[in-house]
XYZ file of C-alpha atoms in Angstrom:
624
model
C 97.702 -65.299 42.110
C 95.106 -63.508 42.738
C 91.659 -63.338 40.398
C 90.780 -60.840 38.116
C 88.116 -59.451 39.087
C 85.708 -57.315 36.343
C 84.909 -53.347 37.095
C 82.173 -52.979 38.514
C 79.893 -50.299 35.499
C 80.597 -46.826 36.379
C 77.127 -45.517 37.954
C 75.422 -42.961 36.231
C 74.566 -39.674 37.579
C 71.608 -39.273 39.660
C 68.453 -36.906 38.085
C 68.874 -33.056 39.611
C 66.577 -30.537 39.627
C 67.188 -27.252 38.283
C 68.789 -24.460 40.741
C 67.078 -21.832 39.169
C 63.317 -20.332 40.295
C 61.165 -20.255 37.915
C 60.581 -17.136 36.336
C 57.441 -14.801 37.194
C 54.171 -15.410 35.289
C 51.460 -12.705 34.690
C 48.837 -12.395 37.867
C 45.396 -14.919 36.946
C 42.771 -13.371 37.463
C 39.884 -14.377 39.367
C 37.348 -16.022 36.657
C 40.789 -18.037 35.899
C 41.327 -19.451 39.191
C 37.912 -20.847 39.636
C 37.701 -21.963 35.939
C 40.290 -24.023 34.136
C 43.949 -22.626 33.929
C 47.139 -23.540 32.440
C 49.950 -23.752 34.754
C 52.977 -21.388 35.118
C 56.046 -22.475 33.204
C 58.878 -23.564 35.196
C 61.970 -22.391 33.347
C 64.270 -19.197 35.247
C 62.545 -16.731 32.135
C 59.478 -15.466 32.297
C 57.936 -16.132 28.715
C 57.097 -13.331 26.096
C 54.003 -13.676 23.324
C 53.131 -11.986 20.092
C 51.366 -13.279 17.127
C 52.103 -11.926 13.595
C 50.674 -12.728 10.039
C 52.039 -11.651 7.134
C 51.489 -11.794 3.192
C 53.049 -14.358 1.652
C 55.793 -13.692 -0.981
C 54.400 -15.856 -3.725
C 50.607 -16.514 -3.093
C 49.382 -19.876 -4.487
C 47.058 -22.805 -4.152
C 48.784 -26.346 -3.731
C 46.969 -29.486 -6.164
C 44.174 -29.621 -7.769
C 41.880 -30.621 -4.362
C 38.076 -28.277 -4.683
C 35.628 -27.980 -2.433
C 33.244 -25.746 -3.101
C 34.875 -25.268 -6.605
C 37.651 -23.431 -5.125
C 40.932 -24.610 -4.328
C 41.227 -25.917 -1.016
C 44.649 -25.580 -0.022
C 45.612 -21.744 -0.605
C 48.563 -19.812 0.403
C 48.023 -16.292 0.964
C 49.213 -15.422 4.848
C 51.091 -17.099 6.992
C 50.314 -16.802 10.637
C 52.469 -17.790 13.875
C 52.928 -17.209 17.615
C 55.780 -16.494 18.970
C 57.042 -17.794 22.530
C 60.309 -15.965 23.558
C 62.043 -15.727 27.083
C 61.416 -11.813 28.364
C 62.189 -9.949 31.182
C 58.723 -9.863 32.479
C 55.997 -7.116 32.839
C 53.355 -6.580 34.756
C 52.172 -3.021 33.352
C 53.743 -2.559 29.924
C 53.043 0.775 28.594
C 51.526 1.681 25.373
C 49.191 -1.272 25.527
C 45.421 -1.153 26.227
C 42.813 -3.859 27.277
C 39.726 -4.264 24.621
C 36.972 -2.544 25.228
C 38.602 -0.141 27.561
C 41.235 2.731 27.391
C 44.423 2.918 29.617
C 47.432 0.970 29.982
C 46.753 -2.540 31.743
C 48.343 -5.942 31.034
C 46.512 -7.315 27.910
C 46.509 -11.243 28.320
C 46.155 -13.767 25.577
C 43.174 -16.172 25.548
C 43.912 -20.135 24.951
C 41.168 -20.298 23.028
C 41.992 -17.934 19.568
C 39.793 -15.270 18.346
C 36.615 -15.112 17.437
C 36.499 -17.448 20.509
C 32.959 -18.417 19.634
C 33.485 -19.153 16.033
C 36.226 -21.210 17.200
C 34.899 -23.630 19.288
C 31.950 -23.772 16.499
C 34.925 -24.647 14.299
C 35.991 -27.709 16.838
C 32.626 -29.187 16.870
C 32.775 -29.343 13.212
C 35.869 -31.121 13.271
C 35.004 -33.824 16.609
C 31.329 -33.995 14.571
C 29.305 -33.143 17.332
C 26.329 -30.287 17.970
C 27.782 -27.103 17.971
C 25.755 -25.424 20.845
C 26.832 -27.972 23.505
C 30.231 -27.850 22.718
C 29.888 -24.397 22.560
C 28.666 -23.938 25.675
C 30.885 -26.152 27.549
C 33.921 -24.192 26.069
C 32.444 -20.854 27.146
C 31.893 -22.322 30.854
C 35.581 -24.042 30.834
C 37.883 -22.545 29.028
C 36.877 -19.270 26.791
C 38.188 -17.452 29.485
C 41.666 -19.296 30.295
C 44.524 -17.325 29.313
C 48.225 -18.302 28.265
C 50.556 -17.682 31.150
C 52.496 -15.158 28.844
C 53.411 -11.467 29.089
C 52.066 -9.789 25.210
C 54.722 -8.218 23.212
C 56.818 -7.772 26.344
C 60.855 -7.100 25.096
C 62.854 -9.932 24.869
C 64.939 -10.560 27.704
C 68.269 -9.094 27.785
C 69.280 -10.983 30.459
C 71.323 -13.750 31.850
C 68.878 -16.390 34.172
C 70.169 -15.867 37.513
C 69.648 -18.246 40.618
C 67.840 -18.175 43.628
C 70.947 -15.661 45.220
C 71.460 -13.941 41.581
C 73.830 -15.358 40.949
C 74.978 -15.758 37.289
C 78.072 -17.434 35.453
C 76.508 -17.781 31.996
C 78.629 -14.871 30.064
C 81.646 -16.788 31.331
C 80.218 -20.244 30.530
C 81.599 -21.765 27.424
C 83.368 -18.530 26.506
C 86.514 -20.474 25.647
C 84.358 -22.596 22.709
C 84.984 -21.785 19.249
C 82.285 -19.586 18.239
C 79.755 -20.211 15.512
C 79.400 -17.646 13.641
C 81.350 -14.690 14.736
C 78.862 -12.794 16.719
C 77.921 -14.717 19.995
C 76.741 -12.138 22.240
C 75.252 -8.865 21.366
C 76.676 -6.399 23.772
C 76.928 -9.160 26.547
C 73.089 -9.883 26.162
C 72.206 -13.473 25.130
C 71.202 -14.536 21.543
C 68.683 -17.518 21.754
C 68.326 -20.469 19.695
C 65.246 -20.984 17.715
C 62.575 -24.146 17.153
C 59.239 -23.954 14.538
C 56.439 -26.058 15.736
C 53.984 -27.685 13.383
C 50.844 -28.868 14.908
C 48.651 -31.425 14.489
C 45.204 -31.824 12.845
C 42.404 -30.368 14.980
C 45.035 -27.664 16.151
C 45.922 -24.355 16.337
C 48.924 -21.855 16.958
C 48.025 -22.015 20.778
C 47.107 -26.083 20.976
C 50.598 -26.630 22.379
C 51.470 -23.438 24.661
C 52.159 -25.719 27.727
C 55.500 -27.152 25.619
C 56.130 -24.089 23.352
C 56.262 -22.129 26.427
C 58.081 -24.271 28.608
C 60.882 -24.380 25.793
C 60.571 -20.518 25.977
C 60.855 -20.329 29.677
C 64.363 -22.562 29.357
C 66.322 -19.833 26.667
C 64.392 -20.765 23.468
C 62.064 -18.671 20.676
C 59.941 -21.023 19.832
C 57.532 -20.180 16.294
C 54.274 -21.587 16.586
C 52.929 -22.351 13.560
C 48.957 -21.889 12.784
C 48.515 -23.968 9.420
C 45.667 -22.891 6.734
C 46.182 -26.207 4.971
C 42.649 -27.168 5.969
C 44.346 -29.467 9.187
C 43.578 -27.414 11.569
C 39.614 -27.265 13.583
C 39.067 -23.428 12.061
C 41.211 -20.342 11.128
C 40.312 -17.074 9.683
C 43.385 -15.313 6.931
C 43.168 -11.556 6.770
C 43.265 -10.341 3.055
C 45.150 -7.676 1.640
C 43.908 -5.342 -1.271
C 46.470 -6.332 -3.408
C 46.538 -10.170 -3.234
C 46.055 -11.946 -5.867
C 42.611 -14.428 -7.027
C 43.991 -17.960 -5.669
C 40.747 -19.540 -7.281
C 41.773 -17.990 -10.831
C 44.740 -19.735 -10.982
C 45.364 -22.489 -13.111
C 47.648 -25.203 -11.742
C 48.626 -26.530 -15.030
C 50.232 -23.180 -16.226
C 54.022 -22.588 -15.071
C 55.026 -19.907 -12.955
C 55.952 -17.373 -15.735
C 52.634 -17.597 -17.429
C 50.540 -17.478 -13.954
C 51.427 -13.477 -13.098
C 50.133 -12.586 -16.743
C 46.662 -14.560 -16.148
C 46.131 -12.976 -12.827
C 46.632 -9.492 -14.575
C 44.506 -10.643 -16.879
C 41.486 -11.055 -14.585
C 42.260 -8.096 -12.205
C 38.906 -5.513 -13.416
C 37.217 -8.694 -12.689
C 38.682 -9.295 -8.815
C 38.446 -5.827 -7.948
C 34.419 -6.129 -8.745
C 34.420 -9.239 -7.075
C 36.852 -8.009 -3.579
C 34.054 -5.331 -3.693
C 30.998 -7.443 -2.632
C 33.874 -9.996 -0.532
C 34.738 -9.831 3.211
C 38.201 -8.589 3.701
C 38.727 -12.344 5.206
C 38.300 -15.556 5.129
C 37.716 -18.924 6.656
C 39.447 -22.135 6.192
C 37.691 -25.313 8.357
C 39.059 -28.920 9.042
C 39.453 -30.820 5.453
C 37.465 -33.930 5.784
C 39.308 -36.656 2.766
C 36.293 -37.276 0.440
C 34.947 -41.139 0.520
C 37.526 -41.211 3.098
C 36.657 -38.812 6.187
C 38.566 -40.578 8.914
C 41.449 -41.691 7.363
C 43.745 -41.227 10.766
C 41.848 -44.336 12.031
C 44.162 -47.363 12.555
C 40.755 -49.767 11.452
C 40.310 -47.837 8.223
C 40.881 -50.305 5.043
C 40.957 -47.754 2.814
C 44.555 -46.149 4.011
C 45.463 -42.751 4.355
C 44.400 -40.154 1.545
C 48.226 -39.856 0.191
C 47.217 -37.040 -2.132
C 45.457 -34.688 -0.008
C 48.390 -35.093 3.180
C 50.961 -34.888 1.054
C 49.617 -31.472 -0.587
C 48.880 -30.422 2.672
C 52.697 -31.383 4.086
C 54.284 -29.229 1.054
C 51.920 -25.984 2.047
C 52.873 -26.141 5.810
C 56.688 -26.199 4.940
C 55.998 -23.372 2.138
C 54.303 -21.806 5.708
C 57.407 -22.289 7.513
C 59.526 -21.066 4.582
C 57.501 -18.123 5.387
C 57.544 -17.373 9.143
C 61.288 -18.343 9.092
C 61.808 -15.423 6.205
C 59.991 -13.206 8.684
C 62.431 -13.835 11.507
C 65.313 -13.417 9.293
C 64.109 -9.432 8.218
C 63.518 -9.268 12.226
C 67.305 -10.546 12.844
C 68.975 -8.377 10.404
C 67.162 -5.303 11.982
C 64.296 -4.690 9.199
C 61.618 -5.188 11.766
C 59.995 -1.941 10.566
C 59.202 -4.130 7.455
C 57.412 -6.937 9.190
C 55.762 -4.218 11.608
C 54.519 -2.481 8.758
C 53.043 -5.851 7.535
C 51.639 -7.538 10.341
C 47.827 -8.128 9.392
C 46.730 -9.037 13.068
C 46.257 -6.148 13.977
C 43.144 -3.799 15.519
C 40.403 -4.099 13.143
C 41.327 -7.488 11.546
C 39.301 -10.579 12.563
C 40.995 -12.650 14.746
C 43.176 -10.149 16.316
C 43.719 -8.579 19.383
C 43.480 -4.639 19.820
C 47.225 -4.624 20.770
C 48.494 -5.983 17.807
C 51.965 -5.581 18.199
C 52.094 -2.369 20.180
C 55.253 -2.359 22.499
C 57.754 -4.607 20.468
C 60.732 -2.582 19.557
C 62.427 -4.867 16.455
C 64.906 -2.741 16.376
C 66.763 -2.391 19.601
C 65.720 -5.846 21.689
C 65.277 -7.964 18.120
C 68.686 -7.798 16.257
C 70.973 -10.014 16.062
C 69.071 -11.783 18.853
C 68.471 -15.203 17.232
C 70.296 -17.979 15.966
C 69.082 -19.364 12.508
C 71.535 -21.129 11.535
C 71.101 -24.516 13.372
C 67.304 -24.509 14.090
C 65.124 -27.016 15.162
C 62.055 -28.309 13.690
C 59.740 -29.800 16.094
C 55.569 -30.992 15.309
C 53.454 -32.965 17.601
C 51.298 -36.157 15.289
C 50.491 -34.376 11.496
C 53.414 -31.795 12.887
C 55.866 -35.079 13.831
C 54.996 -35.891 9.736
C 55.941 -32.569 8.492
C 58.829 -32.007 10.615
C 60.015 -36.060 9.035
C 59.235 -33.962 5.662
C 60.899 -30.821 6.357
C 64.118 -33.394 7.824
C 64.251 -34.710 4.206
C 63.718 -31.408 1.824
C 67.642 -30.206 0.666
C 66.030 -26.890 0.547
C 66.139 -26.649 4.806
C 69.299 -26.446 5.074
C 68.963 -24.150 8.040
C 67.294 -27.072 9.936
C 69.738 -29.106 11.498
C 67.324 -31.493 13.915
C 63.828 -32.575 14.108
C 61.847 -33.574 17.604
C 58.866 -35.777 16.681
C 56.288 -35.742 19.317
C 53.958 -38.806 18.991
C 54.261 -38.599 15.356
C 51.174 -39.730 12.971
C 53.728 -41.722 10.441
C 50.889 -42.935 8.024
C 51.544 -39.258 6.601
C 54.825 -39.356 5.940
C 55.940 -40.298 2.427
C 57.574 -43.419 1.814
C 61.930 -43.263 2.143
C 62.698 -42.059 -1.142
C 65.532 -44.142 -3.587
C 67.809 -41.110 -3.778
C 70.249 -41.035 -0.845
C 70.176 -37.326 -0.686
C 66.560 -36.785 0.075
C 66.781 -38.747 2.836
C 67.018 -38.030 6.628
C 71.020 -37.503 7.415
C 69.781 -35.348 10.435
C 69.369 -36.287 14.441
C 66.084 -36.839 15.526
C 64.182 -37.608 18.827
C 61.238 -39.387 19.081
C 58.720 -39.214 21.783
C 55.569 -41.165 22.139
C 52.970 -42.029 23.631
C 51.894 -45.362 25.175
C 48.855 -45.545 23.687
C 50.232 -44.787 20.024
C 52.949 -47.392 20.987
C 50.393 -50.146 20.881
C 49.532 -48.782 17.030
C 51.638 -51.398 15.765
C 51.596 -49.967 11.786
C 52.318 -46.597 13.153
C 55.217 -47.532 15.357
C 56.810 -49.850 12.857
C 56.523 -46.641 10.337
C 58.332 -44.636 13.200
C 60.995 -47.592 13.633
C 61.679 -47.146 10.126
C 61.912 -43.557 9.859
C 64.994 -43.686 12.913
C 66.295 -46.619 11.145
C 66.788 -44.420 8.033
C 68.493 -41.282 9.973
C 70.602 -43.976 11.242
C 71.699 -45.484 8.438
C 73.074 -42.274 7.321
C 74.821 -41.728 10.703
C 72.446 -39.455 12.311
C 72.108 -39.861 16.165
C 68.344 -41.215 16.476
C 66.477 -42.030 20.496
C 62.895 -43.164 20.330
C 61.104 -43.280 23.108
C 57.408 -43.728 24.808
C 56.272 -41.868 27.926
C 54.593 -44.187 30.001
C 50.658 -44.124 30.616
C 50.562 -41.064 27.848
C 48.139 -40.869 25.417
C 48.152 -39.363 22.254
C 47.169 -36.026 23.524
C 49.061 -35.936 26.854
C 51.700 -33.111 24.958
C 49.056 -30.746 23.968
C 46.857 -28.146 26.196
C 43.593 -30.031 26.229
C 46.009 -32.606 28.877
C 46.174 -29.965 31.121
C 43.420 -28.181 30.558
C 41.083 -31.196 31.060
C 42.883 -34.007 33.088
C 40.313 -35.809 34.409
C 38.204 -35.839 31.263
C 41.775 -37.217 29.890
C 41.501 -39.805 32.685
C 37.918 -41.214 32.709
C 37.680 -41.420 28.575
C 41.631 -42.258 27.438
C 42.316 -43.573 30.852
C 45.882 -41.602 30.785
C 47.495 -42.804 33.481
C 50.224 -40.194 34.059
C 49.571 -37.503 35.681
C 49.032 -34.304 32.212
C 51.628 -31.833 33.995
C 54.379 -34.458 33.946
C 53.683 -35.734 30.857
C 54.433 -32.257 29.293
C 57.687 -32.167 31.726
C 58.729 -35.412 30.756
C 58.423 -34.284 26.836
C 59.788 -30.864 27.536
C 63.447 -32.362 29.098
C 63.678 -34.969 26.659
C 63.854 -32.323 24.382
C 66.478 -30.291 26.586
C 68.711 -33.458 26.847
C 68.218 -33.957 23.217
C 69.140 -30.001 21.929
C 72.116 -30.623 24.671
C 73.944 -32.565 22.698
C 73.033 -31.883 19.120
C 73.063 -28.353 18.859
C 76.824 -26.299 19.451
C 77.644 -24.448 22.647
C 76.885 -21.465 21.942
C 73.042 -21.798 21.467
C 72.970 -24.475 24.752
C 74.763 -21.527 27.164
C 71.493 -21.873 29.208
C 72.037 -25.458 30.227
C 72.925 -24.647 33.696
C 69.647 -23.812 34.420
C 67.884 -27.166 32.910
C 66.600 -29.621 35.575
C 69.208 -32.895 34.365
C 66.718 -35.670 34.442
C 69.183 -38.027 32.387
C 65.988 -39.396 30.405
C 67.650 -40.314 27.916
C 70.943 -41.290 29.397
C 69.976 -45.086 28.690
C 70.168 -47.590 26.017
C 67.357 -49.355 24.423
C 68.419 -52.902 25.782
C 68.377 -51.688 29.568
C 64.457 -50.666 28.448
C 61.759 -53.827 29.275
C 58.531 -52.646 27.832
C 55.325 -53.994 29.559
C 51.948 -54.498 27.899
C 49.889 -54.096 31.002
C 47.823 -51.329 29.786
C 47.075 -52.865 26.437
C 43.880 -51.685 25.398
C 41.494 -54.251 22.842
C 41.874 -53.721 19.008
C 38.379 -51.463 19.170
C 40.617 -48.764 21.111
C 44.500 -49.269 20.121
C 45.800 -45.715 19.723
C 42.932 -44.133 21.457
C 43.103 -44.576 24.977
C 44.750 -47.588 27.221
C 43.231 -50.368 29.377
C 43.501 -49.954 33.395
C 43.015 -53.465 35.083
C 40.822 -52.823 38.285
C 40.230 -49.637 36.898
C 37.422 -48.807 40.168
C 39.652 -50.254 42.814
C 42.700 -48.176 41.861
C 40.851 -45.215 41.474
C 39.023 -45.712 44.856
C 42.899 -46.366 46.684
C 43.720 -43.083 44.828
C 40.985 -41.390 46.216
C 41.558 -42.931 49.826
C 45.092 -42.286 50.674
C 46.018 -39.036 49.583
C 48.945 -38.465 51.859
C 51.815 -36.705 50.998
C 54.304 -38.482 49.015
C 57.671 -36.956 49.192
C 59.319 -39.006 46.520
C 56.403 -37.872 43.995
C 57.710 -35.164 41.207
C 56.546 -31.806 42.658
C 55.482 -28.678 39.650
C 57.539 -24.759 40.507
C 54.756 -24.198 43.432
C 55.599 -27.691 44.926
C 52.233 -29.227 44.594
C 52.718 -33.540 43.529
C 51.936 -34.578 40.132
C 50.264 -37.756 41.287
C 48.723 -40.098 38.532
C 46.731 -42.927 38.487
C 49.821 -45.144 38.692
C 53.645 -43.581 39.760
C 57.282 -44.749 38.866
C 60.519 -43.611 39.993
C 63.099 -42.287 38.468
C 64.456 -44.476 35.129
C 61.304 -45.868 34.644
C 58.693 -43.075 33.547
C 60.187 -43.340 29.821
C 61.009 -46.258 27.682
C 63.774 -45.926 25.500
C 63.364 -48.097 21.826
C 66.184 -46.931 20.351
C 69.290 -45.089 20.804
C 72.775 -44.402 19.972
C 76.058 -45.930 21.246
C 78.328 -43.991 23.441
C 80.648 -43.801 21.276
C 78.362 -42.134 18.416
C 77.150 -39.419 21.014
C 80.868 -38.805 22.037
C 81.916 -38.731 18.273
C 79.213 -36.440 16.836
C 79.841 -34.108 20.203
C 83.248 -33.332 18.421
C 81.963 -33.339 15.780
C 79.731 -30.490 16.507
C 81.909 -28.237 18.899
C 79.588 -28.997 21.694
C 81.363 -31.656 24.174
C 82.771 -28.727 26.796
C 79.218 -27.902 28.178
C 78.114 -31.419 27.526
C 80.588 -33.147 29.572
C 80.736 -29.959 32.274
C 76.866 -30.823 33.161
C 77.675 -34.453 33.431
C 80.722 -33.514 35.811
C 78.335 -31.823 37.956
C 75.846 -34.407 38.272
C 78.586 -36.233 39.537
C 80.066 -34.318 41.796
């Protein structure tokens, strides 16, 4: 007789890049190529950019938090960027450049306006002189520009490969379709994700991953919060808007209306002698300034986050209302709206000149299964947003390094908790935050307990800012002070493909139609017991969740410095240069995976959800 012998595992498939070029990226000009400069995106669309702010249906302040004796938290505007795959324009007509006439490209700075005022704003906020921070900005980065083409129409187009080819309209046609009107004319309709950033940012803090997103078949809304979280923002005022500091919280919503008629004579004196604008700074917690600090005793100031979590989802409420008028053609309505616009502080000249709602906008989106995604005070409002019946049109969250001190606790009712799939991704040095990551744990543990598919995972040698702009922007400053060991560019990679391979399987076919052109990295095509976490880069309890340790920190850097030949199994960015780091892994080990599904769970909910056909197609073609 002869032994039985057990099957070998099945391998897995091998990581493949993407097939598709990258899409073109507005020319840099020449200030930009000696100064710092964000990097091209490296999806097969080039990436479209316009910024809106709008009055807010209901205008209100949120809790009974002064400074100043005025409410701190009020609702008036909302404001958001939006990132959106477009054809691609080098001279668009009808728009000018500031300060001169003609039609020319009009770029979008990194740094929002009133760029000065701005970075005044962040030294506030990092409590340091203004005038040296300031200055540094103005040499650095006041100039660097978002690798995006303003108000350019949204792309009507399939991505095509390096020989233009393009199967896409045929891809998937066979699926069930979602909601009766997949294509519009054969053009594609794209799925959407709202951002949330975190404290000390901005609509713009994160335009290396919104626009990556964008640059792989996504419209991605990037929120700007006025809850007092970000460094500085300015909100336009319109003549009719109500007094937010007359209100009385106490009074219900029937009786508030009649009080603000009440004191109108008296606002219109006051909106006489008034700037047509405001500003709203970083919120420092009274008795309690840095309460994000893992050594603070005194805990997290509960009642001012938690106010500021239910404004930015009332914000959200709000930009997500705009894109439904924009969906169902009534465009004209938010063009007729927009408050950034020439004139207004903040805005640019072009406002939204160019953008025709009506013809490239309708019926372009999905909104029916969107994603809510937030990097650290983002990752806690997207937990937030995950919870709240009222989104039902969310249908996943993507937590990126998550502050989970924010979050409120689970709650005792089963229905306000998470039944949704979410994705985790950390960093290394929040990983060693051992109250934070046991918050995170928890938070998984509860989507899973409900059934919801749930990976958390760290990105090795990240730090907590390796997914926002400043990575990029400033990599060796990242290097030298957090001693980030990965190299930024990757980082955002790494975070941008989890997301792909996350959206893959959780969203239906229709919206994931683009999937042929995503690189298939298979990062999270692993289970949390073939993961062996290391503690090598530890840092001491003075810096745990602020930077990591580097043993023989000098001598690596010097070996670094030395040999600087080229590597060809380093990962390579669209031009081809390597993204070397401090320290390199292959393939597999880059990302730890915590916690993750079973097979059989994926499989199941893939069924589930429609979405197995282009699932287990890409999968077949790593294969083959």
């Amino acid at each position: 007789m002869k032994a039985k012998v057990d099957p070998e595992p099945e391998p897995k498939p091998e990581p493949k890049p993407s097939q598709f070029p990258p899409g073109p990226s507005p020319t840099k000009a020449f200030r930009e190529r000696m100064l710092h400069s964000l990097p091209s995106y490296s999806g097969p669309y080039p990436v479209g950019f316009m910024e809106i702010e709008l009055p807010v249906r209901e205008p209100r302040a949120f809790s009974h938090i002064k400074r100043n004796d005025e409410y701190a938290l009020k609702l008036d505007t909302v404001l958001f960027s939006v990132f959106y795959p477009c054809d691609g324009d080098e001279k668009p007509s009808g728009r000018k450049k500031r300060g001169g006439g003609g039609d020319s490209v009009s770029r979008v700075p990194w740094l929002p306006r009133p760029r000065g005022r701005t970075a005044k704003g962040y030294a506030k906020f990092f409590s340091v002189p203004h005038l040296p921070l300031t200055a540094y900005f103005a040499l650095t980065t006041m100039f660097t520009k978002i690798p995006v083409y303003r108000n350019a129409r949204l792309s009507g187009r399939w991505p095509t490969t390096a020989e233009g080819g393009s199967n896409f309209a045929q891809d998937g046609g066979g699926a069930e379709k979602d909601d009766g009107n997949d294509e519009r004319d054969g053009k594609p309709k794209f799925p959407v994700i709202m951002f949330s950033h975190g404290l000390g940012g901005s609509r713009t803090i994160c335009s290396a991953v919104c626009g990556e997103l964008a640059s792989f078949g996504f419209v991605v809304v990037a929120m700007e919060h006025r809850d007092g979280s970000g460094a500085r923002t300015y909100v336009n005022k319109t003549t009719h808007a109500p007094d937010l500091d007359s209100q009385d919280l106490d009074r219900t919503a029937e009786q508030q209306p009649k009080r603000w008629r009440d004191k109108a004579p008296r606002r219109r004196q006051r909106s006489r002698k008034t700037k047509p604008h405001y500003m709203v700074d970083y919120i420092f917690p009274k008795d309690n300034a840095m309460d994000t600090d893992p050594h603070n005793d005194r805990g997290v100031d509960t009642e001012l986050r938690a106010a500021q979590i239910e404004m930015r989802l009332a914000e959200i409420e709000e930009a997500f209302h705009a894109l439904e008028l924009i969906n169902a053609g009534k465009g004209a309505e938010v063009l007729a709206r927009n408050l950034r616009k020439e004139g207004n502080v903040g805005s640019s000249c072009n406002g939204l000149i160019g953008v025709d709602f009506k013809n490239d906008w309708t019926e372009s989106l999905y909104l029916h299964r969107v994603t809510m995604m937030g990097h650290s005070f983002g990752g806690a409002t997207t937990v937030q947003a995950l919870r709240t019946e009222r989104f039902t049109w969310i249908s996943q969250g993507i937590l990126l390094d998550p502050w989970a001190g924010a979050t409120p606790e689970e709650s005792p009712e089963e229905e306000k908790r998470i039944q949704k799939p979410i994705l985790s991704v950390g960093s290394e040095a929040f990983m060693f935050w051992k109250e934070n990551f046991d918050r995170i744990e928890k938070i998984c543990r509860e989507a899973r307990a409900a059934g919801a598919l749930c990976w958390m995972t760290t990105i090795r040698g990240s730090t907590h800012l390796s997914m926002t702009d400043f990575a990029v922007l400033y990599p060796n400053w990242m290097s030298l002070l957090m001693k980030t060991i990965v190299n930024s560019k990757r980082a955002i990679y790494l975070t941008v493909h989890s997301a792909l391979e996350f959206l893959e399987i959780t969203l239906p076919p229709q919206q994931t139609r683009f999937n042929e052109a995503w690189a298939d990295e298979q990062l999270l095509n692993r289970t949390s017991s073939e993961t062996k976490v290391l503690f090598d880069h530890q840092p001491t309890e003075k810096y745990v969740a602020a930077r990591l340790k580097i043993p023989n920190e000098f001598a690596l850097r010097l070996r670094l410095w030395c040999r600087r030949s080229k590597d060809p199994s380093l990962p390579r960015d669209p031009s081809g240069k390597p993204l070397r780091g401090l320290l390199n892994w292959g393939a597999g080990e880059e990302i730890w995976v915590h916690l993750s599904p079973d097979e059989a769970d994926v499989e199941r909910y893939m069924l589930q959800n429609r979405s197995v056909l282009p699932v287990l197609h890409r999968h077949q073609r790593a294969i083959d």
